[in-house]
Coordinates of C-alpha atoms in Angstrom, one line a residue:
M1 CA -18.4 26.5 -8.6
A2 CA -17.3 23.4 -6.7
L3 CA -14.2 21.6 -7.9
R4 CA -14.8 18.2 -9.3
F5 CA -12.2 15.5 -8.8
Y6 CA -12.3 12.3 -10.9
S7 CA -11.4 8.8 -9.8
H8 CA -10.0 6.3 -12.4
N9 CA -13.5 5.2 -13.5
G10 CA -15.0 8.6 -14.0
C11 CA -16.7 8.8 -10.6
V12 CA -16.9 12.5 -9.5
L13 CA -16.0 13.6 -6.0
T14 CA -17.4 17.0 -5.4
V15 CA -16.4 19.1 -2.4
G16 CA -19.6 18.0 -0.7
A17 CA -18.9 14.3 -1.3
E18 CA -15.4 14.8 0.1
A19 CA -16.9 16.3 3.3
F20 CA -19.1 13.1 3.7
L21 CA -16.1 10.9 3.2
L22 CA -14.0 12.9 5.6
Q23 CA -16.6 12.4 8.3
V24 CA -16.2 8.6 7.9
L25 CA -12.5 8.8 8.5
V26 CA -12.3 9.5 12.2
V27 CA -8.7 9.6 13.2
V28 CA -7.8 6.8 15.6
V29 CA -4.5 7.2 17.4
S30 CA -2.8 3.8 17.3
L31 CA -0.1 2.5 19.6
H32 CA 3.4 3.4 18.7
Q33 CA 4.6 1.3 15.8
Q34 CA 8.2 0.7 14.9
P35 CA 9.1 2.1 11.4
L36 CA 9.1 -0.3 8.5
N37 CA 11.9 -0.5 6.0
V38 CA 11.7 -0.3 2.2
K39 CA 13.7 -3.4 1.4
G40 CA 11.2 -6.1 2.1
V41 CA 13.3 -7.7 4.8
T42 CA 11.6 -8.1 8.1
E43 CA 13.5 -6.4 10.9
K44 CA 13.1 -9.2 13.5
S45 CA 13.6 -12.4 11.3
G46 CA 16.0 -11.0 8.7
C47 CA 14.0 -12.9 6.1
D48 CA 13.4 -11.6 2.6
Y49 CA 9.8 -12.7 1.9
F50 CA 10.1 -11.7 -1.8
Q51 CA 12.8 -14.1 -3.0
G52 CA 11.6 -17.7 -3.4
N53 CA 9.4 -19.9 -5.6
W54 CA 5.9 -21.4 -5.8
V55 CA 5.4 -24.9 -4.5
Y56 CA 2.4 -27.2 -4.6
D57 CA 0.5 -27.4 -1.3
N58 CA -2.7 -29.5 -1.1
S59 CA -4.0 -27.5 1.8
Y60 CA -4.5 -24.5 -0.4
P61 CA -6.4 -22.4 -1.2
L62 CA -6.7 -20.5 2.1
Y63 CA -10.5 -20.0 1.7
D64 CA -13.5 -20.9 -0.5
T65 CA -14.5 -17.9 -2.5
S66 CA -18.1 -19.2 -2.7
K67 CA -18.4 -18.4 1.1
C68 CA -17.8 -14.7 0.3
A69 CA -20.9 -13.3 -1.4
F70 CA -19.3 -9.9 -1.7
I71 CA -16.5 -11.0 -4.1
E72 CA -16.7 -9.1 -7.4
K73 CA -17.7 -11.2 -10.4
E74 CA -14.5 -10.2 -12.3
F75 CA -12.3 -12.1 -9.8
N76 CA -14.5 -15.2 -9.1
C77 CA -13.0 -17.4 -11.8
Q78 CA -14.4 -20.7 -10.5
K79 CA -18.0 -19.3 -10.4
N80 CA -17.4 -17.9 -14.0
G81 CA -16.7 -21.5 -15.2
R82 CA -12.9 -21.9 -15.0
P83 CA -12.5 -25.7 -15.4
D84 CA -9.0 -26.2 -13.9
K85 CA -8.2 -25.9 -10.2
L86 CA -4.4 -26.6 -10.1
Y87 CA -3.7 -22.8 -9.9
L88 CA -5.4 -22.8 -6.5
K89 CA -2.9 -25.2 -5.0
Y90 CA 0.3 -23.2 -5.0
K91 CA 1.8 -21.4 -2.1
W92 CA 4.8 -19.0 -2.0
K93 CA 7.9 -20.3 -0.3
P94 CA 10.6 -17.7 0.5
S95 CA 14.1 -19.1 0.0
G96 CA 15.4 -18.5 3.5
C97 CA 12.4 -19.0 5.7
D98 CA 8.7 -19.9 5.9
L99 CA 6.0 -17.4 5.3
P100 CA 3.7 -17.6 8.4
R101 CA 0.3 -19.0 7.6
F102 CA -2.4 -16.4 7.7
D103 CA -4.4 -16.2 11.0
G104 CA -7.5 -14.0 10.4
Q105 CA -8.5 -13.9 14.1
D106 CA -5.1 -12.8 15.1
F107 CA -5.1 -10.1 12.4
L108 CA -8.4 -8.8 13.6
R109 CA -7.3 -8.8 17.3
R110 CA -4.1 -7.0 16.5
N111 CA -5.9 -4.3 14.5
K112 CA -8.9 -3.9 16.8
G113 CA -10.3 -0.4 16.5
K114 CA -8.1 0.4 13.5
K115 CA -8.7 1.7 10.0
I116 CA -6.8 0.0 7.2
M117 CA -7.1 1.7 3.8
F118 CA -6.1 0.5 0.3
V119 CA -5.6 3.4 -2.1
G120 CA -5.2 2.9 -5.8
D121 CA -6.7 1.2 -8.9
S122 CA -8.5 -2.1 -9.5
L123 CA -5.4 -4.0 -8.3
S124 CA -6.0 -2.4 -4.9
L125 CA -9.6 -3.7 -5.3
N126 CA -8.2 -7.1 -6.0
Q127 CA -6.1 -7.1 -2.8
W128 CA -8.8 -5.5 -0.7
Q129 CA -11.3 -8.2 -1.8
S130 CA -8.8 -10.9 -1.1
L131 CA -8.2 -9.6 2.5
T132 CA -11.9 -9.2 3.3
C133 CA -12.5 -12.8 2.2
M134 CA -9.5 -14.2 4.1
L135 CA -10.7 -12.5 7.2
Y136 CA -14.4 -13.2 6.8
T137 CA -13.8 -17.0 6.3
S138 CA -11.6 -16.9 9.5
V139 CA -14.6 -15.6 11.5
P140 CA -17.6 -16.6 9.4
H141 CA -20.3 -16.0 12.0
T142 CA -19.2 -12.5 12.9
A143 CA -21.3 -9.5 11.9
Y144 CA -20.0 -7.1 9.2
T145 CA -21.1 -4.1 7.2
D146 CA -20.2 -3.4 3.6
V147 CA -20.8 0.2 2.6
R148 CA -20.0 1.6 -0.9
R149 CA -20.4 5.2 -2.0
E150 CA -18.8 6.6 -5.1
S151 CA -15.1 5.7 -5.0
L152 CA -15.0 4.7 -1.3
S153 CA -15.8 1.3 0.0
I154 CA -15.8 0.3 3.7
F155 CA -16.0 -3.2 5.0
T156 CA -16.2 -3.3 8.8
F157 CA -16.0 -6.3 11.2
T158 CA -18.2 -4.8 13.8
E159 CA -17.2 -7.1 16.7
Y160 CA -13.6 -6.0 16.3
N161 CA -14.3 -2.5 15.1
V162 CA -11.8 -3.1 12.2
S163 CA -12.5 -1.2 9.0
L164 CA -11.0 -2.3 5.7
M165 CA -11.4 0.6 3.3
L166 CA -10.8 1.0 -0.4
F167 CA -10.4 4.4 -2.1
R168 CA -10.3 4.1 -5.8
Y169 CA -7.8 6.8 -6.9
A170 CA -5.8 5.2 -9.7
F171 CA -3.1 7.8 -10.2
L172 CA -2.8 8.9 -6.5
V173 CA -2.5 12.5 -7.9
D174 CA -5.6 14.4 -9.1
I175 CA -7.7 14.5 -12.3
V176 CA -9.6 17.8 -12.2
A177 CA -12.3 19.1 -14.7
E178 CA -11.2 22.4 -16.2
K179 CA -12.4 24.5 -19.2
I180 CA -10.0 22.8 -21.5
G181 CA -11.0 19.3 -20.3
R182 CA -9.9 16.7 -17.8
V183 CA -6.5 17.5 -16.5
L184 CA -4.1 15.0 -14.8
K185 CA -2.2 17.2 -12.4
L186 CA 1.1 15.7 -11.6
D187 CA 1.7 18.2 -8.7
S188 CA -1.7 18.0 -7.0
I189 CA -2.8 15.5 -4.4
Q190 CA -6.1 16.8 -3.0
G191 CA -7.4 13.3 -2.9
S192 CA -5.2 12.8 0.2
K193 CA -7.9 14.4 2.2
I194 CA -9.8 11.1 2.0
W195 CA -7.1 8.8 3.2
Q196 CA -5.5 11.0 5.8
G197 CA -6.3 9.6 9.2
A198 CA -6.1 5.9 8.5
D199 CA -3.9 3.7 10.7
T200 CA -2.5 1.6 7.9
L201 CA -2.2 2.8 4.3
I202 CA -1.5 0.5 1.3
F203 CA -0.9 2.4 -1.9
N204 CA -0.8 1.2 -5.5
S205 CA -0.7 2.8 -8.9
W206 CA 0.5 1.9 -12.3
H207 CA -1.9 0.3 -14.8
W208 CA -4.0 3.3 -15.6
W209 CA -0.9 5.3 -16.5
L210 CA -0.7 3.3 -19.8
H211 CA -4.3 3.8 -21.0
T212 CA -4.9 5.5 -24.3
G213 CA -7.9 6.3 -26.4
R214 CA -11.4 5.9 -24.8
K215 CA -9.9 4.3 -21.7
Q216 CA -7.7 7.3 -21.0
P217 CA -9.5 9.3 -18.3
W218 CA -7.7 12.6 -18.9
D219 CA -7.3 15.0 -21.8
Y220 CA -4.2 16.9 -20.7
I221 CA -1.3 16.5 -18.3
Q222 CA -0.2 19.4 -16.2
E223 CA 3.2 19.9 -14.5
G224 CA 3.7 23.2 -12.9
N225 CA 2.2 25.9 -15.1
K226 CA 2.6 23.8 -18.3
Y227 CA 0.0 21.7 -20.0
Y228 CA 0.9 18.7 -22.2
K229 CA -1.2 16.7 -24.6
D230 CA 0.9 13.7 -23.6
M231 CA 4.3 12.8 -22.3
D232 CA 6.4 9.6 -21.7
R233 CA 4.2 7.6 -19.4
L234 CA 7.0 6.2 -17.3
A235 CA 8.3 9.7 -16.7
A236 CA 4.8 10.9 -15.8
Y237 CA 4.4 8.0 -13.4
E238 CA 7.6 8.9 -11.6
K239 CA 6.6 12.5 -11.3
G240 CA 3.2 11.6 -9.9
L241 CA 4.8 9.2 -7.4
S242 CA 7.2 11.9 -6.4
T243 CA 4.2 14.1 -5.5
W244 CA 2.8 11.3 -3.4
A245 CA 6.2 10.7 -1.7
K246 CA 6.4 14.4 -0.8
W247 CA 2.9 14.1 0.7
V248 CA 3.9 11.1 2.8
D249 CA 7.1 12.8 4.0
S250 CA 5.2 16.0 4.9
N251 CA 2.1 14.5 6.5
V252 CA 2.6 11.0 7.9
D253 CA 3.6 10.5 11.5
P254 CA 5.2 7.0 11.6
S255 CA 4.2 6.5 15.2
R256 CA 0.6 6.7 14.3
T257 CA 0.4 5.5 10.6
R258 CA 2.1 2.6 8.8
V259 CA 2.6 3.1 5.1
F260 CA 3.0 0.4 2.5
F261 CA 3.4 0.6 -1.3
Q262 CA 1.9 -2.5 -3.0
G263 CA 4.5 -2.6 -5.7
V264 CA 3.7 -3.2 -9.3
S265 CA 1.4 -6.1 -10.3
P266 CA 2.5 -7.5 -13.6
D267 CA 0.3 -8.6 -16.5
H268 CA 1.0 -11.6 -18.8
M269 CA 0.2 -10.6 -22.4
N270 CA 3.3 -12.0 -24.1
G271 CA 4.5 -15.6 -23.7
S272 CA 8.0 -14.6 -24.7
D273 CA 8.4 -13.0 -21.3
W274 CA 8.3 -16.5 -19.7
N275 CA 10.1 -18.4 -22.6
E276 CA 6.8 -19.6 -24.1
P277 CA 6.7 -17.5 -27.4
Q278 CA 3.8 -19.6 -28.8
A279 CA 1.6 -18.3 -25.9
K280 CA -0.1 -15.0 -27.0
N281 CA -1.2 -14.3 -23.4
C282 CA -2.3 -15.9 -20.1
Q283 CA -5.1 -18.0 -21.6
A284 CA -5.0 -21.7 -20.7
Q285 CA -2.0 -21.3 -18.4
K286 CA -2.4 -23.8 -15.6
Q287 CA 0.9 -23.7 -13.7
P288 CA 3.4 -21.1 -12.5
V289 CA 6.8 -20.4 -13.9
F290 CA 8.8 -22.8 -11.7
G291 CA 12.0 -21.6 -10.1
S292 CA 13.1 -18.2 -8.8
R293 CA 13.8 -16.2 -11.9
Y294 CA 11.6 -14.6 -14.5
S295 CA 13.1 -14.4 -18.0
G296 CA 11.2 -11.2 -18.8
G297 CA 13.4 -9.3 -16.3
P298 CA 12.5 -6.5 -13.9
H299 CA 9.4 -4.5 -14.5
P300 CA 10.3 -0.9 -15.6
A301 CA 7.6 0.6 -13.4
E302 CA 9.0 -1.2 -10.4
I303 CA 12.3 0.4 -11.0
K304 CA 10.6 3.8 -10.9
V305 CA 8.9 2.9 -7.6
R306 CA 12.3 2.0 -6.0
N307 CA 13.8 5.2 -7.3
V308 CA 11.1 7.3 -5.6
L309 CA 11.0 5.3 -2.4
S310 CA 14.8 5.5 -2.1
R311 CA 14.6 9.3 -1.9
M312 CA 12.0 9.4 0.9
V313 CA 12.6 10.5 4.4
K314 CA 9.6 8.7 6.1
P315 CA 9.6 4.9 6.3
V316 CA 7.6 3.1 3.7
Y317 CA 7.5 -0.7 3.4
L318 CA 7.6 -1.9 -0.2
L319 CA 5.3 -5.0 -0.7
D320 CA 7.6 -6.0 -3.5
V321 CA 5.1 -8.4 -5.2
T322 CA 6.3 -7.9 -8.7
M323 CA 8.7 -10.9 -9.2
L324 CA 6.6 -13.4 -7.2
S325 CA 3.6 -12.3 -9.3
Q326 CA 5.5 -12.4 -12.6
L327 CA 6.0 -16.2 -11.9
R328 CA 2.2 -16.7 -11.8
K329 CA 1.2 -16.6 -15.4
D330 CA -1.5 -19.1 -14.5
G331 CA -3.3 -16.8 -11.9
H332 CA -5.2 -14.4 -14.1
P333 CA -9.0 -14.6 -15.0
S334 CA -8.2 -14.7 -18.7
V335 CA -11.6 -15.4 -20.3
Y336 CA -13.1 -16.3 -16.8
G337 CA -13.5 -12.7 -15.7
S338 CA -16.4 -10.3 -16.0
G339 CA -16.1 -9.9 -19.7
G340 CA -16.0 -13.6 -20.5
H341 CA -14.6 -14.6 -24.0
L342 CA -15.1 -11.0 -25.2
D343 CA -12.5 -9.6 -22.8
M344 CA -9.1 -11.2 -22.1
D345 CA -8.0 -10.3 -18.6
C346 CA -4.3 -11.0 -17.9
S347 CA -3.9 -8.1 -15.5
H348 CA -6.2 -8.9 -12.5
W349 CA -6.0 -12.1 -10.5
C350 CA -8.4 -14.8 -9.7
L351 CA -9.6 -15.2 -6.1
A352 CA -8.6 -17.3 -4.3
G353 CA -5.2 -16.7 -5.7
V354 CA -2.0 -14.5 -5.9
P355 CA -3.3 -11.5 -3.9
D356 CA -3.8 -13.8 -0.9
T357 CA 0.0 -14.1 -0.8
W358 CA 0.4 -10.4 -0.9
N359 CA -1.9 -10.3 2.1
Q360 CA 0.0 -13.1 3.9
I361 CA 3.1 -10.9 3.6
L362 CA 1.2 -7.9 4.7
Y363 CA 0.0 -9.8 7.8
A364 CA 3.5 -11.3 8.5
T365 CA 5.0 -7.8 8.4
L366 CA 2.3 -6.1 10.5
S367 CA 2.6 -8.9 13.1
Q368 CA 6.2 -8.0 13.8
H369 CA 5.5 -4.4 14.5

C-alpha cells in the first residue's frame, strides 16, 4: 500500500503524486553564493533591516492588486470592500539605513533560470502571492504560467525562466495516515523530497501547531517510538523545527542553495498587546503601532526559532519579520477576507500590504549575495 502524506489542508500526496512533483523540480546548479547569516544584518552594509518603524509614504503601495488576477480572494481586502486605504500607505524604515526599493526587473534578471520555493502554511502563501504580484506588475506584459496541483503551485515568468513555487506543508515535518489515525511525526521529513533541488528556499511554520478540534489535522503525535495524544505545542514545534534543521545541515549545499526562514508572523487578537485593551481584535484598526517597540513583547514561537537556528551548522538567513509585523495591527483582512463578517481574520495580511515588506527585505538580501 502506498504511503499517504497529508498537507495542512488535508490534501493527500501519494508516492505517485510525489513522483510527478519531483519531475517538476529539475535541479539547477546556481552560481556560487556567499553564505547568509542568521542575525538579519546584511554582510555588506552592516544594516539591520528588522529594527525601525513604519512611516507614511504617499508613493505606496508598491502595486495595484487589481492588476493581479491571480491574487486569492482572502487577501484582496479592497476588492472585498474594505473602505479605508490608509493602511496601504506605510513603508518600513530601518533605523540605521534605507531599505532599497523593490526592483522587479532586477530581481528577475538576477534569478534568471532559478527556482525559488516557499515551503510552509498559508503565511507562505501570503508571501508568495505578494512576490508574484510585485514581480508581475514590474513586467506586466511578460508571459507567465500559473500551475497548481495538490499542494504545489508554480508561477513561472517564462521570458526569464524564473519559477516561484509554493509547497503547502504547514508543519515542515510529516503527517502520515496509519491504522490508529493521522500521525504528526516529529522525526520524519519525507516531504523534503519535494523541495530538494530549489535554488532558494524560504521556510515558514507556526500557526497550524496551535490548532485544536476540527481544525487539528492530526490525531496523534509521534516522537521516536512513542505516540502521544497531545503535548505542549511550543515544545512540539521546537522538536519539529529541530528535525527540519537537521535536514538542512545534512542536505543543503550553501554554494548551490540559499536557505531562509520566514520567521513567525504574528496575529492581533488582543488589543492589550498594543496598549488598546478596548480592542478585541484587529477589526477597524487603520494605522500601525507607531514607534519601534511592541508592548506585547517577543513572540514565544520566535524564541524557539532562534534557539533552533543558533544550533545549526549550515547558514540560514532569518527573515526576522515578527516585530515589524507586530506593529501592523492595521494590516489584516479582519472582516474583509474570504469569510466576510462570519470569519474574523487577524492572522493573514491584506495585499498590497505587510508581506510586500518581507519581500523587499528578501530582495535586498539576495541582491547582496
